[in-house]
């Protein structure tokens, strides 16, 4: 059930105190969200504190002896709009439900977390994060820790919102890379495979692939047949086009196969994906295409650098709305974009419904209509 209003203000007669953190991997636009949150919250009489490196600041006592929860004021967030990363730092290794412990299995650090929140008089957490952070927030809410989530991820795989901040910049970076690869592919009559991020969602691959004019796009939602990709390359040759660009999402898998991993999943942490491009290259090389096949892995380039104007704008709107939610004591909510409007949705619902490319949806249909090979019939 959604808790719309928590009357903390009435109960305590003091300004609300919230702790803001950026959870999971960084995403372009995070600083814009932090800046907007601090500006609006401060103007609405909400005291903002920050935990550095995700939950690490809050959970530091469990590791190092002193909590790192610091006040965050308007003067602390000046000049950060164009900066990538997060001024608060990020951590993918500080899940309070599965905190890695030295020489031991992960431990549940939620009791410690609650004690630190009580020590600092923190009433609520504001978590800028992706799907992993939303799941943590939903579980913290169940434990009675009020939370607000600001959706960010380059993968676009978080449910409950039409857009997350970060993906626009990642798609822009990937599109420019595909543009650049076209000329060198053509000069050498090569097949260029571009591996992009996105985990189990093909949003970056599909959007950048269409925007960059790829000949084949392979996404995790559609297990692919390497023979169809090879056939597409041969078909282009019959038109005198002796180069091809294939975009492959890191989570893509061949029919009957699995996604390529460089590190297996462990408690509280997803598998680390990688190798999808090389896997496909081996499959294509085995099919005698008379073309050299090369692989470019874009990797963290997609996460770094200056956010696009669209990401900064969305992140600012999200951060401002998150501050409004706090000021109105509306917890258990994730900021969300619906039909172009910034609204909010239930954290638990959003965390239960990941966003994936619909293979029968408009974007995939558009790609197929353009003659782009998606790897299956
Ligand atoms: O979730 C964002 C993301 O960049 C994914 O696209 C990618 O699989 C993963 O994070 C990489 O995470 P890390 O930087 O921790 O290896």
PDB file of C-alpha atoms and ligand atoms in Angstrom, residues 24-27 91-92 130-131 152-157 196-201 204 250-251 262-263 270-274 299-300 302-303, ligand 1:
ATOM      1  CA  UNK A  24      24.828   1.856  -7.727  1.00  0.00           C
ATOM      2  CA  UNK A  25      26.897   2.911 -10.726  1.00  0.00           C
ATOM      3  CA  UNK A  26      27.151   6.562 -11.703  1.00  0.00           C
ATOM      4  CA  UNK A  27      25.067   8.021 -14.532  1.00  0.00           C
ATOM      5  CA  UNK A  91      29.258   2.442  -4.829  1.00  0.00           C
ATOM      6  CA  UNK A  92      27.991  -0.834  -6.203  1.00  0.00           C
ATOM      7  CA  UNK A 130      18.629   2.354 -10.636  1.00  0.00           C
ATOM      8  CA  UNK A 131      16.842  -0.967 -10.348  1.00  0.00           C
ATOM      9  CA  UNK A 152      18.857   7.201 -12.766  1.00  0.00           C
ATOM     10  CA  UNK A 153      20.479   4.587 -14.935  1.00  0.00           C
ATOM     11  CA  UNK A 154      22.025   4.599 -18.367  1.00  0.00           C
ATOM     12  CA  UNK A 155      20.391   1.200 -18.950  1.00  0.00           C
ATOM     13  CA  UNK A 156      16.824   2.543 -18.860  1.00  0.00           C
ATOM     14  CA  UNK A 157      15.785  -0.739 -17.243  1.00  0.00           C
ATOM     15  CA  UNK A 196      27.173  -1.339 -25.762  1.00  0.00           C
ATOM     16  CA  UNK A 197      26.052  -1.433 -22.127  1.00  0.00           C
ATOM     17  CA  UNK A 198      22.509  -1.901 -20.864  1.00  0.00           C
ATOM     18  CA  UNK A 199      22.576  -5.149 -18.862  1.00  0.00           C
ATOM     19  CA  UNK A 200      19.370  -7.110 -19.549  1.00  0.00           C
ATOM     20  CA  UNK A 201      17.720  -4.250 -21.425  1.00  0.00           C
ATOM     21  CA  UNK A 204      20.886   1.722 -25.476  1.00  0.00           C
ATOM     22  CA  UNK A 250      26.163  -6.581 -23.571  1.00  0.00           C
ATOM     23  CA  UNK A 251      23.314  -8.800 -22.331  1.00  0.00           C
ATOM     24  CA  UNK A 262      33.050 -11.879 -16.940  1.00  0.00           C
ATOM     25  CA  UNK A 263      32.017 -12.330 -13.309  1.00  0.00           C
ATOM     26  CA  UNK A 270      24.334  -8.912 -10.349  1.00  0.00           C
ATOM     27  CA  UNK A 271      26.665 -10.706 -12.743  1.00  0.00           C
ATOM     28  CA  UNK A 272      29.222  -8.531 -14.567  1.00  0.00           C
ATOM     29  CA  UNK A 273      28.466  -8.776 -18.263  1.00  0.00           C
ATOM     30  CA  UNK A 274      31.023  -8.616 -21.062  1.00  0.00           C
ATOM     31  CA  UNK A 299      32.222   0.259 -21.929  1.00  0.00           C
ATOM     32  CA  UNK A 300      32.318   3.027 -19.369  1.00  0.00           C
ATOM     33  CA  UNK A 302      28.884   5.545 -22.061  1.00  0.00           C
ATOM     34  CA  UNK A 303      28.642   6.452 -18.388  1.00  0.00           C
TER      35      UNK A 303
HETATM   36  O1  LIG B   1      23.957  -0.356 -14.797  1.00  0.00           O
HETATM   37  C1  LIG B   1      24.817   0.501 -15.464  1.00  0.00           C
HETATM   38  C2  LIG B   1      25.990  -0.259 -16.012  1.00  0.00           C
HETATM   39  O2  LIG B   1      26.855   0.657 -16.659  1.00  0.00           O
HETATM   40  C3  LIG B   1      25.621  -1.406 -16.942  1.00  0.00           C
HETATM   41  O3  LIG B   1      25.261  -0.981 -18.213  1.00  0.00           O
HETATM   42  C4  LIG B   1      26.869  -2.227 -16.876  1.00  0.00           C
HETATM   43  O4  LIG B   1      26.609  -3.601 -17.131  1.00  0.00           O
HETATM   44  C5  LIG B   1      27.290  -2.065 -15.451  1.00  0.00           C
HETATM   45  O5  LIG B   1      26.722  -0.871 -14.980  1.00  0.00           O
HETATM   46  C6  LIG B   1      28.771  -2.007 -15.242  1.00  0.00           C
HETATM   47  O6  LIG B   1      28.974  -1.882 -13.891  1.00  0.00           O
HETATM   48  P1  LIG B   1      30.425  -1.728 -13.249  1.00  0.00           P
HETATM   49  O7  LIG B   1      30.917  -0.380 -13.631  1.00  0.00           O
HETATM   50  O8  LIG B   1      30.193  -1.865 -11.802  1.00  0.00           O
HETATM   51  O9  LIG B   1      31.264  -2.831 -13.819  1.00  0.00           O
END
